[in-house]
Short mmCIF file of C-alpha atoms in Angstrom, two decimals:
data_model
loop_
_atom_site.label_atom_id
_atom_site.label_comp_id
_atom_site.label_asym_id
_atom_site.label_seq_id
_atom_site.Cartn_x
_atom_site.Cartn_y
_atom_site.Cartn_z
CA MET A 4 -15.83 -6.84 13.07
CA ASN A 5 -19.07 -5.08 14.80
CA PHE A 6 -22.04 -3.13 12.53
CA SER A 7 -20.62 -0.09 12.70
CA ARG A 8 -17.04 -1.53 11.68
CA ARG A 9 -18.72 -3.29 8.34
CA ARG A 10 -20.77 -0.05 7.71
CA VAL A 11 -17.79 1.81 7.76
CA LEU A 12 -16.63 -0.33 4.59
CA ASN A 13 -19.57 -1.32 2.54
CA HIS A 14 -19.71 2.70 2.43
CA ALA A 15 -16.31 2.92 1.35
CA LEU A 16 -16.64 0.59 -1.06
CA ALA A 17 -20.53 1.79 -2.69
CA ALA A 18 -21.30 5.39 -1.63
CA PRO A 19 -21.29 7.85 -5.04
CA PHE A 20 -17.99 9.64 -4.37
CA ALA A 21 -17.19 12.43 -6.35
CA CYS A 22 -14.49 11.55 -8.52
CA ALA A 23 -11.11 13.71 -7.50
CA LEU A 24 -9.15 14.63 -10.71
CA PRO A 25 -6.03 12.16 -11.60
CA ARG A 26 -2.56 13.33 -9.92
CA PHE A 27 0.21 11.94 -12.37
CA ALA A 28 3.13 14.40 -10.75
CA LYS A 29 5.94 12.53 -8.91
CA SER A 30 8.48 12.31 -6.65
CA GLU A 31 11.77 10.84 -7.66
CA ILE A 32 15.15 9.73 -6.56
CA ALA A 33 18.57 8.01 -8.28
CA LEU A 34 19.80 5.16 -6.16
CA GLY A 35 23.61 4.72 -7.79
CA SER A 36 22.82 4.26 -11.29
CA ALA A 37 19.01 3.51 -11.24
CA SER A 38 16.21 5.61 -10.42
CA LEU A 39 12.94 5.30 -7.59
CA THR A 40 10.04 7.23 -9.22
CA THR A 41 6.15 7.07 -7.61
CA VAL A 42 3.45 7.09 -9.93
CA SER A 43 -0.01 8.08 -9.25
CA ASP A 44 -3.11 5.69 -9.07
CA GLY A 45 -5.30 8.36 -7.89
CA SER A 46 -6.65 8.64 -4.74
CA LEU A 47 -9.44 7.01 -2.01
CA ILE A 48 -12.09 8.98 -0.12
CA LEU A 49 -12.61 6.57 2.92
CA PRO A 50 -15.01 7.64 5.64
CA GLY A 51 -12.66 8.82 8.62
CA SER A 52 -13.88 6.42 11.01
CA PHE A 53 -12.24 3.50 8.97
CA ILE A 54 -8.47 4.44 10.56
CA PHE A 55 -9.53 6.51 13.78
CA GLU A 56 -12.56 4.36 15.63
CA PRO A 57 -10.83 2.14 17.61
CA MET A 58 -7.81 5.44 18.32
CA PRO A 59 -8.23 7.23 22.03
CA GLN A 60 -11.36 10.01 20.82
CA ASP A 61 -10.43 12.59 23.24
CA GLN A 62 -6.40 12.62 22.20
CA LEU A 63 -6.82 12.22 18.25
CA ASP A 64 -8.30 15.94 17.73
CA ASP A 65 -5.13 17.50 18.54
CA VAL A 66 -3.33 15.36 16.41
CA LEU A 67 -5.69 15.45 13.27
CA SER A 68 -6.45 19.11 13.81
CA GLU A 69 -1.64 20.16 13.74
CA PHE A 70 -2.48 18.61 9.75
CA GLY A 71 -5.57 20.06 9.39
CA VAL A 72 -6.83 16.31 8.68
CA SER A 73 -10.76 15.93 9.05
CA LYS A 74 -12.11 12.98 11.11
CA ASP A 75 -14.67 12.23 9.24
CA ARG A 76 -13.33 12.25 5.71
CA LEU A 77 -9.66 10.95 4.57
CA THR A 78 -8.46 11.23 0.80
CA PRO A 79 -5.13 9.59 0.25
CA GLU A 80 -3.45 9.25 -2.16
CA CYS A 81 -2.40 5.70 -4.10
CA ASN A 82 1.63 6.36 -4.70
CA LEU A 83 3.07 3.22 -6.81
CA ALA A 84 6.90 3.30 -6.34
CA LEU A 85 8.13 2.38 -10.13
CA TYR A 86 11.65 0.96 -9.72
CA ARG A 87 13.97 1.23 -13.08
CA ASP A 88 18.02 0.01 -12.90
CA GLY A 89 18.48 -0.25 -16.92
CA GLU A 90 17.72 -3.62 -17.07
CA ASN A 91 14.47 -4.55 -14.98
CA THR A 92 11.67 -1.74 -14.96
CA VAL A 93 9.73 -3.05 -11.14
CA LEU A 94 6.60 -1.60 -10.60
CA PHE A 95 5.28 -2.32 -7.20
CA ASP A 96 1.63 -2.73 -6.96
CA VAL A 97 -0.91 -2.59 -9.88
CA GLY A 98 -3.31 -0.09 -8.14
CA SER A 99 -7.21 -0.32 -8.44
CA GLY A 100 -8.29 -0.78 -11.76
CA PRO A 101 -11.74 0.62 -12.51
CA ASP A 102 -13.65 -1.46 -10.09
CA PHE A 103 -13.07 -0.18 -6.61
CA MET A 104 -13.59 3.28 -5.91
CA PRO A 105 -14.18 5.99 -9.05
CA SER A 106 -10.88 8.54 -7.44
CA ALA A 107 -9.20 6.10 -8.44
CA GLY A 108 -7.33 3.94 -10.87
CA THR A 109 -5.39 5.92 -12.81
CA ILE A 110 -2.14 4.32 -13.13
CA VAL A 111 -1.77 3.26 -16.84
CA ASP A 112 -2.83 7.14 -17.67
CA SER A 113 0.47 7.91 -15.16
CA LEU A 114 2.93 5.26 -16.77
CA ASP A 115 1.88 6.93 -19.62
CA ALA A 116 3.00 10.42 -18.54
CA LEU A 117 6.56 9.05 -18.01
CA GLY A 118 6.05 7.10 -21.73
CA LEU A 119 5.90 3.72 -20.68
CA ALA A 120 3.35 1.40 -21.60
CA PRO A 121 2.29 -1.96 -19.44
CA GLU A 122 4.41 -3.58 -21.60
CA ASP A 123 7.33 -2.16 -20.81
CA ILE A 124 6.98 -3.05 -16.68
CA THR A 125 9.18 -5.96 -16.41
CA HIS A 126 8.13 -7.30 -13.09
CA VAL A 127 5.50 -6.59 -10.90
CA VAL A 128 5.72 -6.99 -6.82
CA PHE A 129 3.22 -7.05 -4.33
CA THR A 130 2.88 -5.37 -1.15
CA HIS A 131 -0.38 -7.57 -0.24
CA ALA A 132 -3.38 -8.21 -1.97
CA HIS A 133 -6.13 -5.06 -0.83
CA PRO A 134 -7.97 -4.26 -4.05
CA ASP A 135 -6.02 -0.80 -4.36
CA HIS A 136 -2.62 -2.86 -4.70
CA ILE A 137 -4.28 -5.64 -6.73
CA TRP A 138 -7.76 -5.12 -8.07
CA GLY A 139 -5.69 -3.29 -11.06
CA LEU A 140 -3.90 -6.67 -12.46
CA LEU A 141 -6.97 -7.28 -14.90
CA ASP A 142 -7.66 -5.60 -17.82
CA GLU A 143 -11.11 -4.83 -19.79
CA PHE A 144 -10.71 -8.28 -20.70
CA ASP A 145 -10.01 -10.34 -17.08
CA ASP A 146 -6.36 -10.40 -18.39
CA PRO A 147 -3.22 -8.98 -16.44
CA LEU A 148 -2.51 -5.96 -17.89
CA PHE A 149 0.97 -6.05 -17.29
CA TYR A 150 1.04 -8.95 -19.70
CA ASP A 151 4.65 -9.05 -20.33
CA ALA A 152 5.50 -8.82 -17.10
CA THR A 153 6.56 -11.06 -14.20
CA TYR A 154 4.46 -11.60 -10.64
CA MET A 155 5.90 -11.35 -7.91
CA MET A 156 4.01 -12.11 -3.96
CA GLY A 157 5.41 -13.29 -0.81
CA ARG A 158 4.47 -16.61 0.08
CA GLN A 159 2.48 -16.04 3.34
CA GLU A 160 0.89 -13.63 1.60
CA TRP A 161 -0.42 -15.65 -1.46
CA ASP A 162 -1.74 -18.28 0.72
CA TYR A 163 -3.37 -16.31 3.14
CA TRP A 164 -6.12 -15.73 0.04
CA TRP A 165 -5.65 -18.81 -1.61
CA ASN A 166 -6.71 -20.23 1.24
CA PRO A 167 -11.09 -20.74 0.60
CA GLU A 168 -11.36 -20.60 3.99
CA THR A 169 -10.26 -16.62 4.37
CA VAL A 170 -13.51 -15.46 2.74
CA SER A 171 -15.76 -16.83 5.48
CA THR A 172 -13.26 -16.03 7.96
CA ILE A 173 -11.98 -12.69 7.34
CA GLY A 174 -15.52 -10.63 8.02
CA GLU A 175 -18.13 -9.73 6.03
CA ALA A 176 -16.87 -6.42 5.50
CA ARG A 177 -13.75 -7.35 3.87
CA ALA A 178 -15.48 -10.71 2.01
CA ALA A 179 -15.58 -8.37 -1.16
CA PHE A 180 -11.88 -7.76 -0.39
CA ALA A 181 -11.09 -11.96 -0.31
CA VAL A 182 -13.00 -12.53 -3.54
CA GLY A 183 -11.58 -10.00 -5.54
CA ALA A 184 -8.14 -10.80 -4.55
CA LYS A 185 -9.09 -14.26 -5.33
CA ARG A 186 -10.29 -13.50 -8.78
CA ARG A 187 -7.31 -11.67 -9.89
CA MET A 188 -4.85 -14.17 -7.98
CA GLU A 189 -5.79 -17.34 -10.57
CA ALA A 190 -5.57 -15.46 -13.74
CA ILE A 191 -1.15 -15.64 -12.56
CA GLU A 192 -1.36 -18.43 -10.63
CA ASP A 193 0.68 -20.48 -13.17
CA SER A 194 3.80 -18.15 -13.25
CA VAL A 195 3.93 -16.34 -9.95
CA VAL A 196 6.68 -16.10 -8.53
CA LEU A 197 7.02 -16.37 -4.73
CA PHE A 198 9.19 -15.10 -2.30
CA ASP A 199 10.08 -15.06 1.71
CA ASP A 200 11.67 -12.72 4.26
CA GLY A 201 14.56 -11.70 3.58
CA SER A 202 14.83 -13.24 -0.01
CA GLU A 203 16.63 -10.91 -3.13
CA ILE A 204 13.68 -11.35 -5.05
CA LEU A 205 15.75 -9.13 -7.93
CA PRO A 206 19.42 -7.85 -7.62
CA GLY A 207 19.10 -4.72 -5.52
CA ILE A 208 15.72 -5.29 -3.92
CA ALA A 209 15.18 -7.60 -0.55
CA ALA A 210 11.91 -8.81 0.37
CA VAL A 211 10.94 -7.34 4.70
CA SER A 212 8.25 -8.98 5.81
CA SER A 213 5.90 -6.54 7.39
CA PRO A 214 3.19 -7.52 8.61
CA GLY A 215 -0.42 -6.44 10.55
CA HIS A 216 -1.93 -4.42 8.12
CA THR A 217 -2.66 -8.02 6.42
CA PRO A 218 -0.87 -11.65 7.47
CA GLY A 219 1.84 -11.63 5.06
CA HIS A 220 2.46 -8.03 4.14
CA MET A 221 5.64 -7.67 2.63
CA GLY A 222 8.16 -4.16 2.38
CA PHE A 223 11.08 -3.72 -0.29
CA GLU A 224 14.46 -2.79 0.75
CA ILE A 225 16.11 -1.55 -2.31
CA ARG A 226 19.80 -0.99 -2.89
CA ASN A 227 21.90 0.12 -5.90
CA GLY A 228 25.58 1.69 -4.61
CA SER A 229 25.32 3.52 -1.43
CA ASN A 230 21.98 4.75 -1.41
CA ALA A 231 19.04 3.24 -0.42
CA ALA A 232 15.07 3.08 -0.11
CA LEU A 233 12.42 1.14 1.78
CA VAL A 234 8.98 0.35 -0.22
CA VAL A 235 6.59 -0.14 3.29
CA GLY A 236 3.21 -0.49 1.52
CA ASP A 237 0.46 0.22 3.81
CA ALA A 238 2.61 -0.80 6.76
CA ILE A 239 2.71 2.74 7.45
CA GLY A 240 -0.47 3.97 6.27
CA ASN A 241 -0.63 7.47 6.84
CA HIS A 242 1.16 10.93 7.77
CA HIS A 243 -0.36 11.48 10.39
CA VAL A 244 -1.40 9.54 13.84
CA ALA A 245 0.84 6.01 12.33
CA PHE A 246 4.08 8.83 12.96
CA GLN A 247 3.36 10.75 15.56
CA ARG A 248 0.80 7.56 17.65
CA PRO A 249 2.14 4.72 16.58
CA SER A 250 1.42 2.64 19.10
CA TRP A 251 -2.12 3.67 18.38
CA GLU A 252 -4.41 0.89 16.72
CA SER A 253 -5.48 1.64 13.70
CA GLY A 254 -9.13 -0.07 12.19
CA SER A 255 -7.79 -0.51 8.91
CA ASP A 256 -5.22 -3.41 9.84
CA GLN A 257 -6.28 -6.70 9.78
CA ASP A 258 -3.96 -7.40 12.79
CA ALA A 259 -3.86 -4.34 14.73
CA ALA A 260 -1.25 -5.09 17.46
CA LEU A 261 1.59 -6.94 15.67
CA ALA A 262 0.49 -4.05 12.70
CA VAL A 263 1.69 -1.91 15.70
CA LYS A 264 5.23 -3.95 15.89
CA THR A 265 5.56 -3.67 13.01
CA ARG A 266 5.35 0.29 12.22
CA GLN A 267 8.00 0.52 15.41
CA MET A 268 10.54 -1.44 13.48
CA LEU A 269 9.61 0.21 10.17
CA PHE A 270 10.23 3.40 12.40
CA ASP A 271 13.38 1.97 13.95
CA ARG A 272 15.25 1.12 10.44
CA LEU A 273 14.09 4.24 8.62
CA THR A 274 16.08 6.45 11.19
CA SER A 275 18.38 4.45 11.92
CA GLU A 276 19.78 4.17 8.87
CA ASP A 277 18.75 6.82 6.98
CA LEU A 278 16.67 4.82 4.32
CA THR A 279 13.90 7.32 2.00
CA LEU A 280 10.33 5.91 2.70
CA ILE A 281 7.95 4.83 -0.06
CA GLY A 282 4.59 4.65 1.59
CA PHE A 283 1.48 4.25 -0.85
CA HIS A 284 -0.99 6.12 1.31
CA LEU A 285 1.33 9.53 2.42
CA PRO A 286 1.19 12.65 0.57
CA ASP A 287 3.12 14.69 -1.96
CA GLY A 288 4.15 11.65 -3.83
CA GLY A 289 4.45 9.22 -0.76
CA MET A 290 8.38 9.89 -0.75
CA GLY A 291 10.08 11.30 1.85
CA LYS A 292 12.57 10.55 5.20
CA VAL A 293 11.49 9.93 9.17
CA GLU A 294 12.90 12.21 11.80
CA PRO A 295 11.59 11.82 15.53
CA TYR A 296 9.56 14.15 16.59
CA ARG A 297 8.07 14.62 20.19
CA ASP A 298 6.88 11.37 21.13
CA GLY A 299 6.83 10.07 17.54
CA TYR A 300 8.34 10.60 14.34
CA ARG A 301 7.58 13.49 11.43
CA PHE A 302 6.95 12.06 7.58
CA ILE A 303 9.07 15.25 5.44
CA GLY A 304 8.75 14.35 1.66
CA ILE A 305 10.71 15.59 -1.19
#
């Protein structure tokens, strides 16, 4: 990672951003007798170069102008999936907490708007361990916020962030990510449930390996009755270039070439099986469908 990439990440973490207003609005679909809802953890504020730097700049402007997206500044939503089947209340990821960006960390307020408290969550399932997905694990006393929940993470993702070598090999710009992940994982070390690709981790919820954004990134196929959805975390990270130019490598991915292969695999499944997509950083609640469009795809929000 060169100096300019390091400066981009440090700026994303340290700059005095203006706070965005909390967004409690949600999207929701029925899956058989269950429900799948997206709840907001606020939004991030990032320099565009964090994603766009490795992309062909002579083609990028045309794609972004179609969506009215700035090349310089991005404000992606953070949408957590919440699955309720009458027995389990499952939250996918826990958001940023108070220590990552002032515009994020609103998950407790968003759950409260639904009439839910942290103790109502029976399971927390992680897609991966980047700050906006795991730093919300701890409360102000450094105890697990969702204290009655069972915590679950893919084995490869856990092993990567738990490895003491990761902090020194991930690159200076992301070293804080590794330190922050490890500190939170230590709080659940004795009780976390680890799983592998293809495992049915809970009734109707199967793990789908989707590496590249991180080494062990996981998606989740949720089926109940005749309906199904795919929680993709950050494997499809935005509604513009990721869809229209899925073969372009993104600066946000740790293994950008592998992430391209994963993204195409997910798009193939989403379109061929007509699955509902739940994307952590997609707009308007992050829930929708995928349609082939020109040489790529487009996101149709619900």
